[in-house]
C-alpha positions as YAML, in Angstrom:
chain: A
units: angstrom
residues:
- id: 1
  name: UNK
  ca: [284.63, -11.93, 233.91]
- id: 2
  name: UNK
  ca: [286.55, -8.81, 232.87]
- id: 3
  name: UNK
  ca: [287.26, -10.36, 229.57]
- id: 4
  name: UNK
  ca: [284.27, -11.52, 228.60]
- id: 5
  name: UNK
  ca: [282.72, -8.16, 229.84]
- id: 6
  name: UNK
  ca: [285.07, -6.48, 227.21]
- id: 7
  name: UNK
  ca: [284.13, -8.80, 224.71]
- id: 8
  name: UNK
  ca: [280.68, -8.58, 224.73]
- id: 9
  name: UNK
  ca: [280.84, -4.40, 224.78]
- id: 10
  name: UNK
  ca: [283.32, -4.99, 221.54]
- id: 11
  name: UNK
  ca: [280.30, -7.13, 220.13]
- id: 12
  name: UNK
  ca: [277.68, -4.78, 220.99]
- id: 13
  name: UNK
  ca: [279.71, -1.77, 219.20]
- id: 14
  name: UNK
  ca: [280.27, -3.84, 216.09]
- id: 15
  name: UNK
  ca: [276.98, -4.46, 216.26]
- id: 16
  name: UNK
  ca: [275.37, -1.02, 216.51]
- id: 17
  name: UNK
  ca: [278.05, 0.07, 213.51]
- id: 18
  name: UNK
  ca: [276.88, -2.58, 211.31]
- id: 19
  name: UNK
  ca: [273.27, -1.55, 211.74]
- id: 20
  name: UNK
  ca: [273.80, 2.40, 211.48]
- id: 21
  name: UNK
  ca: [275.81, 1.20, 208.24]
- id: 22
  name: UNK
  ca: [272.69, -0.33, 206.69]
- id: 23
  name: UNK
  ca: [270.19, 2.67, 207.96]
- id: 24
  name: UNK
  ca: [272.83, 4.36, 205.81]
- id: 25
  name: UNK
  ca: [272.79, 2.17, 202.96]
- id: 26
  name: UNK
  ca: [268.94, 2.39, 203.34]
- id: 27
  name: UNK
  ca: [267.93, 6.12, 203.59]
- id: 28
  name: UNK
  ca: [270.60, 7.23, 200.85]
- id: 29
  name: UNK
  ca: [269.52, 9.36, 198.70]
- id: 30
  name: UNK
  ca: [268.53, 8.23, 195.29]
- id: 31
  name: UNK
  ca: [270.26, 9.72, 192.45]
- id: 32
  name: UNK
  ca: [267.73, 12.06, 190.68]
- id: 33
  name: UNK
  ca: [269.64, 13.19, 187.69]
- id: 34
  name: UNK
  ca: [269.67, 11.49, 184.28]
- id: 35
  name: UNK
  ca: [272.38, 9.76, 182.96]
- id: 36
  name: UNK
  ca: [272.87, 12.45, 180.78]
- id: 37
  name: UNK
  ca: [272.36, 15.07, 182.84]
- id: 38
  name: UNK
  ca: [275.34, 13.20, 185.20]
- id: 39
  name: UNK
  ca: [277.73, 13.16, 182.10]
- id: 40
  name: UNK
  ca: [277.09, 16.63, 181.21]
- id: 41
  name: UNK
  ca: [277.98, 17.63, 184.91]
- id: 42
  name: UNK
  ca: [281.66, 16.07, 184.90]
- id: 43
  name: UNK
  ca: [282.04, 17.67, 181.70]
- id: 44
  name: UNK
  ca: [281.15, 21.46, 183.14]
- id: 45
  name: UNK
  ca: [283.12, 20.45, 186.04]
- id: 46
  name: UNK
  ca: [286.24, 19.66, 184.42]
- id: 47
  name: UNK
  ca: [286.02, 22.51, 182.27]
- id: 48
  name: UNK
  ca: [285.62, 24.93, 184.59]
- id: 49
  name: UNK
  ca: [288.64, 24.03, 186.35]
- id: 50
  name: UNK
  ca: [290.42, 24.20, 183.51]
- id: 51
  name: UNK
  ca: [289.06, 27.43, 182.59]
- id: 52
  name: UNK
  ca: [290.59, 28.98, 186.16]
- id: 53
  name: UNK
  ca: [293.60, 26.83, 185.74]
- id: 54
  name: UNK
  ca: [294.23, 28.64, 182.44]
- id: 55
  name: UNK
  ca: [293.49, 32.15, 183.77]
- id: 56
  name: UNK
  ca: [295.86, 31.84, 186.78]
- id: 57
  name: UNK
  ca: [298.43, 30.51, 184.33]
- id: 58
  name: UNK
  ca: [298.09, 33.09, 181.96]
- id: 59
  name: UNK
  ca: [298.77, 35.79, 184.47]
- id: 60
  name: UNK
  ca: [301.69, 33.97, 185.62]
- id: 61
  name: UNK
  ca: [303.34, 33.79, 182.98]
- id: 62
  name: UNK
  ca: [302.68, 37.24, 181.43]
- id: 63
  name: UNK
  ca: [302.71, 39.46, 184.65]
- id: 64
  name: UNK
  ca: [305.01, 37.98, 186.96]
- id: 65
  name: UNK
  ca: [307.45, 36.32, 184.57]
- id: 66
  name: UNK
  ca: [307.38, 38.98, 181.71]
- id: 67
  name: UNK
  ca: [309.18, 41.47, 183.51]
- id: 68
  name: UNK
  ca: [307.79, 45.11, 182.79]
- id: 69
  name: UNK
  ca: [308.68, 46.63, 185.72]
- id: 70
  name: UNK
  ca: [306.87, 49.52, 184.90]
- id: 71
  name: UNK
  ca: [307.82, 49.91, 181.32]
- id: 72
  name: UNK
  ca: [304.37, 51.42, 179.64]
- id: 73
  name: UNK
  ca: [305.21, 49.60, 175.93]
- id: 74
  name: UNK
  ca: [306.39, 46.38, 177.88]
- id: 75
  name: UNK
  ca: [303.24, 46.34, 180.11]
- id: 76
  name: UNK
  ca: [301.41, 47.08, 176.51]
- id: 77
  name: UNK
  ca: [302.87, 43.93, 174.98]
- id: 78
  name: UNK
  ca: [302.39, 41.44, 177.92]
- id: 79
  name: UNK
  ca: [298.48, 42.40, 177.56]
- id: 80
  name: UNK
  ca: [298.72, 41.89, 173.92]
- id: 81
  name: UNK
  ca: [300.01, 38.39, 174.88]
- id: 82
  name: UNK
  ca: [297.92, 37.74, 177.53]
- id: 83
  name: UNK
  ca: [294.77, 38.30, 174.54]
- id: 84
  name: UNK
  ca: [296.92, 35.95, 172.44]
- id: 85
  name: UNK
  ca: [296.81, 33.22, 174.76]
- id: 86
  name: UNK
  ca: [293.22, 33.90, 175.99]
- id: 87
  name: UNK
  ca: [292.21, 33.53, 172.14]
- id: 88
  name: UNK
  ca: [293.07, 29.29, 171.64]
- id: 89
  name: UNK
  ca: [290.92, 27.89, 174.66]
- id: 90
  name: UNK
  ca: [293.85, 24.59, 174.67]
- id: 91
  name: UNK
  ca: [293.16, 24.29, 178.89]
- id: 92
  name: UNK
  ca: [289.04, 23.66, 178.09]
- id: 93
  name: UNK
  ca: [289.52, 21.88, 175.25]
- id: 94
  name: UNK
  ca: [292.11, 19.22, 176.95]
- id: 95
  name: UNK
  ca: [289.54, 19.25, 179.84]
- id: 96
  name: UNK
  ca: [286.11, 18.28, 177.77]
- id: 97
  name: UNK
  ca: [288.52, 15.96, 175.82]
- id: 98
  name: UNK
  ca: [289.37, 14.18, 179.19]
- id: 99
  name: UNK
  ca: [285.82, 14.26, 179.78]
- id: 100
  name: UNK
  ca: [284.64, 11.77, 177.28]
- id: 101
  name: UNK
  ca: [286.79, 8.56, 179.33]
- id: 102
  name: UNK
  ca: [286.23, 9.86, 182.49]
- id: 103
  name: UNK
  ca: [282.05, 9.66, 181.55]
- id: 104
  name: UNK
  ca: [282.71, 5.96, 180.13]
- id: 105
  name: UNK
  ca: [284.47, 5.35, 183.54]
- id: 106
  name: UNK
  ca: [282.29, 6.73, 186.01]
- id: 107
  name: UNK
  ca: [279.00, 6.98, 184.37]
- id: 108
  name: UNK
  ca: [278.52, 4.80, 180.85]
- id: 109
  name: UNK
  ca: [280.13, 1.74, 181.84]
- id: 110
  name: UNK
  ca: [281.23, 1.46, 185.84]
- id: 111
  name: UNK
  ca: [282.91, -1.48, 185.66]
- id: 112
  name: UNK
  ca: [285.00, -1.29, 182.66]
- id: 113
  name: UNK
  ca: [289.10, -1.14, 182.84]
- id: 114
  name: UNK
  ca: [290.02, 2.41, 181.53]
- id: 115
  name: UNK
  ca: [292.99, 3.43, 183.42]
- id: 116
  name: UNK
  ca: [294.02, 7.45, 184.02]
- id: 117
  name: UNK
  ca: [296.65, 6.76, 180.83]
- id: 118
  name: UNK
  ca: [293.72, 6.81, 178.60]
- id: 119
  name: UNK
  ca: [291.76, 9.15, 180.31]
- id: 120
  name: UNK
  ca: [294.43, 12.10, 180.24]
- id: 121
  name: UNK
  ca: [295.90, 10.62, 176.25]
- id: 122
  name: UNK
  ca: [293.58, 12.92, 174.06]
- id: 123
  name: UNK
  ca: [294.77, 15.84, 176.05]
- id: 124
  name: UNK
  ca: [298.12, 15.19, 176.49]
- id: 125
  name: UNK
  ca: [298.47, 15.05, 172.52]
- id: 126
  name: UNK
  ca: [296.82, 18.09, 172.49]
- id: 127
  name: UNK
  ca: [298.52, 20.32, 174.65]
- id: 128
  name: UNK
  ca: [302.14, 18.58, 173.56]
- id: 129
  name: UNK
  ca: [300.83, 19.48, 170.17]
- id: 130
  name: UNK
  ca: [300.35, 23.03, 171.16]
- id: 131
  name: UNK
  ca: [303.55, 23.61, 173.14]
- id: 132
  name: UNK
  ca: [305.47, 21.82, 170.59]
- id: 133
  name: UNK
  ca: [304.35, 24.27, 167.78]
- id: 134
  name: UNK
  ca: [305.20, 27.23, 170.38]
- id: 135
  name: UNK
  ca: [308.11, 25.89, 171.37]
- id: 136
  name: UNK
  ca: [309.49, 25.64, 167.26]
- id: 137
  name: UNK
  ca: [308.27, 29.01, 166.22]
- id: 138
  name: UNK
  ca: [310.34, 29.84, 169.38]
- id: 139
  name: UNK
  ca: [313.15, 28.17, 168.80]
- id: 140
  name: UNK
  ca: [313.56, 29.16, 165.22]
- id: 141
  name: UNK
  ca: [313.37, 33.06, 165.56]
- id: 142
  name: UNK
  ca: [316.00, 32.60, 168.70]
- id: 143
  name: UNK
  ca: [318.20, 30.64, 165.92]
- id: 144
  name: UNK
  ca: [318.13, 33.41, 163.38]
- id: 145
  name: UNK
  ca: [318.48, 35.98, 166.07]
- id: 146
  name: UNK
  ca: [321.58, 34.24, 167.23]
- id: 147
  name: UNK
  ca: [322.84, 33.94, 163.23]
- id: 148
  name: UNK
  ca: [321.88, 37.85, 162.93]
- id: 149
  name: UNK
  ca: [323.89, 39.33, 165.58]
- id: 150
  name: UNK
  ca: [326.75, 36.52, 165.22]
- id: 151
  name: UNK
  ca: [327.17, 37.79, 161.59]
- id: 152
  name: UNK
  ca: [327.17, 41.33, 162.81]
- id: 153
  name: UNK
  ca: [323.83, 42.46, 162.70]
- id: 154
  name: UNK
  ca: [322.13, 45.23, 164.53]
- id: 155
  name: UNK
  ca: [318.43, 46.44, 165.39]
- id: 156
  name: UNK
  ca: [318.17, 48.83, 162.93]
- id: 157
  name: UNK
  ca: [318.72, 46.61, 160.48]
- id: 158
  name: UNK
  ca: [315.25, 45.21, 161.04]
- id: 159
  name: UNK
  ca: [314.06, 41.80, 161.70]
- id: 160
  name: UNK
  ca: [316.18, 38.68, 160.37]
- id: 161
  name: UNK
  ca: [313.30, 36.39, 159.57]
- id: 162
  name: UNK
  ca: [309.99, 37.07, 157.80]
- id: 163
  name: UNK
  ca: [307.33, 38.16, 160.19]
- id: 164
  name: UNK
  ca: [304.03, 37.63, 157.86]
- id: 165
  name: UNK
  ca: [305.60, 33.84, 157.14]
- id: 166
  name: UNK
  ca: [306.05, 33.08, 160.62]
- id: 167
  name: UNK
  ca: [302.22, 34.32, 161.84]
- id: 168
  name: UNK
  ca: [300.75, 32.63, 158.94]
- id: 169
  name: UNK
  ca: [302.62, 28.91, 160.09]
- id: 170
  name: UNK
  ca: [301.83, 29.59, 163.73]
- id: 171
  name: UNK
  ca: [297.94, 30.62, 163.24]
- id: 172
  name: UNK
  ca: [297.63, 28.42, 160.71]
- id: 173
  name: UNK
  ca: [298.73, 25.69, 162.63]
- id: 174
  name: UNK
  ca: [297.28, 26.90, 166.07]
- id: 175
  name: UNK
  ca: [294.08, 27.33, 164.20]
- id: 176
  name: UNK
  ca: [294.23, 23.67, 163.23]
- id: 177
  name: UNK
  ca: [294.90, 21.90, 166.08]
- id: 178
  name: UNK
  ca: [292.14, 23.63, 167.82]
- id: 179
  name: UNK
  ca: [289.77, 23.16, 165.18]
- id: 180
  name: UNK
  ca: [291.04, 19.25, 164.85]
- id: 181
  name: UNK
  ca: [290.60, 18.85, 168.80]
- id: 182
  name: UNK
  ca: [287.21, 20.63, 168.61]
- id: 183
  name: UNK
  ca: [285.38, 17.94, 165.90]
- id: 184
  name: UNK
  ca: [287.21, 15.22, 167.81]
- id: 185
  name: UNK
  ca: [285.13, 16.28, 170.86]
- id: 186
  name: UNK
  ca: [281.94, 17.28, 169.18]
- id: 187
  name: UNK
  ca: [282.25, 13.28, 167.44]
- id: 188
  name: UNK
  ca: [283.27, 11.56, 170.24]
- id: 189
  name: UNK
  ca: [280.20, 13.23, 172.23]
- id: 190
  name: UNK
  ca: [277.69, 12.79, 169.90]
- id: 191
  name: UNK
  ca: [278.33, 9.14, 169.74]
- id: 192
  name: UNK
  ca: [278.60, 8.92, 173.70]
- id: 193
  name: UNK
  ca: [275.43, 11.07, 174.32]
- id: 194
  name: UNK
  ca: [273.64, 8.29, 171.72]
- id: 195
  name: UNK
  ca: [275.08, 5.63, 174.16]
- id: 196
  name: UNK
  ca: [274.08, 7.27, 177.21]
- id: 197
  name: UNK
  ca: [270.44, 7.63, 176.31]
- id: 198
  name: UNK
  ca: [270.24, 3.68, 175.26]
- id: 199
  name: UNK
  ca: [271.39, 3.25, 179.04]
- id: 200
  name: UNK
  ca: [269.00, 5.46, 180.09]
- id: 201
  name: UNK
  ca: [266.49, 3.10, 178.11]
- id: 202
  name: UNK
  ca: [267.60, -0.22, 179.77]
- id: 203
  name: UNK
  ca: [267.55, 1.29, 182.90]
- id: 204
  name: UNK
  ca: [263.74, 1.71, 182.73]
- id: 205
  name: UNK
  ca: [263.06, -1.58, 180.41]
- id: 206
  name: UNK
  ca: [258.94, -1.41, 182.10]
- id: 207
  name: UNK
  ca: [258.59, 2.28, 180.99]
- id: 208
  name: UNK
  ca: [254.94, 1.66, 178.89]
- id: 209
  name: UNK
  ca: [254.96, 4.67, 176.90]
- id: 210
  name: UNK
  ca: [258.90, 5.31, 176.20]
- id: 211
  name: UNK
  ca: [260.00, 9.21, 175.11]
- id: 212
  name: UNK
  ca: [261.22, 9.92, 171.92]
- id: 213
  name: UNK
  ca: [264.97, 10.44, 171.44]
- id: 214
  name: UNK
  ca: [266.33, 13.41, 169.27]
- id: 215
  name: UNK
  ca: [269.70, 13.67, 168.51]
- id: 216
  name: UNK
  ca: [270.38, 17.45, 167.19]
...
């Protein structure tokens, strides 16, 4: 009797979880936003945390791992660094560059295949990109520094590469990459957003007097 006591209370929860589960199901809220409107959403998500990402990385690096300590014309030059990276948006660019999969995913096509690999790709070519081209003009005034003082050299001597020729290469090829990574985006959305608002069409199919589409 104890058993089947236990059994039948076991029963009875199942039972009452099974029907709050399709009051659930039933009363949930119905998703009120376009298609579009959803897609532009993850997008101003994602860059927005990329955006804070950036700035917290930004003062990392220049304020806590620059090393002033108080120095007025070393505190001077990690601000004029800190402008220099705030200038090439790479963080928001990767982010709205991610966006575009993450949209065909979640929102354009729900049951496709499109792993995190391809979803993070674009801005993992663009950021490598970036730190690569940092990481050169780096490397090769570090190189003739290193050739300068090994042959002798001193400060007053002045600088043992040429300045102007090294800004040029590295906003010139900053500049590039951002503005390469930029018409990727604005491409790749304007074909998605074209996409999205045929979905938006099927999705109504008994609409009797469909609205125009503009695509600016």
């Amino acid at each position: 009797d104890i058993e089947n006591i236990s059994v039948t209370r076991s029963r009875s929860r199942i039972g009452s979880a099974r029907s709050r589960l399709r009051e659930d199901e039933e009363y949930d809220e119905p998703e009120l936003r376009t298609v579009r409107q959803q897609a532009a959403a993850i997008t101003t998500g994602m860059i927005s945390v990329a955006v804070g990402l950036a700035c917290a990385e930004n003062f990392m690096y220049v304020f806590f791992l620059g090393g002033s300590r108080g120095n007025s014309g070393a505190i001077w030059q990690e601000l004029m660094i800190l402008l220099f990276r705030s200038v090439f948006p790479v963080h928001a660019l990767a982010a709205a560059m991610q966006s575009i999969n993450m949209i065909k995913k979640f929102v354009e096509e729900p049951q496709n295949h499109i792993g995190v690999g391809r979803i993070i790709l674009p801005a993992v070519l663009l950021h490598g990109t970036f730190d690569a081209i940092l990481l050169s003009i780096t490397t090769y005034i570090e190189t003739k520094y290193d050739e300068f003082y090994a042959n002798g050299g001193n400060d007053a001597d002045g600088l043992p590469f040429n300045a102007v020729a090294v800004n040029i290469v590295a906003w010139t090829s900053i500049l590039g990459l951002m503005a390469f990574g930029f018409i990727w985006f604005m491409i790749q959305s304007r074909r998605q957003t074209k996409r999205l608002a045929l979905v938006e069409i099927r999705g109504n199919p008994c609409d009797e007097k469909p609205t125009a589409l503009v695509f600016s």
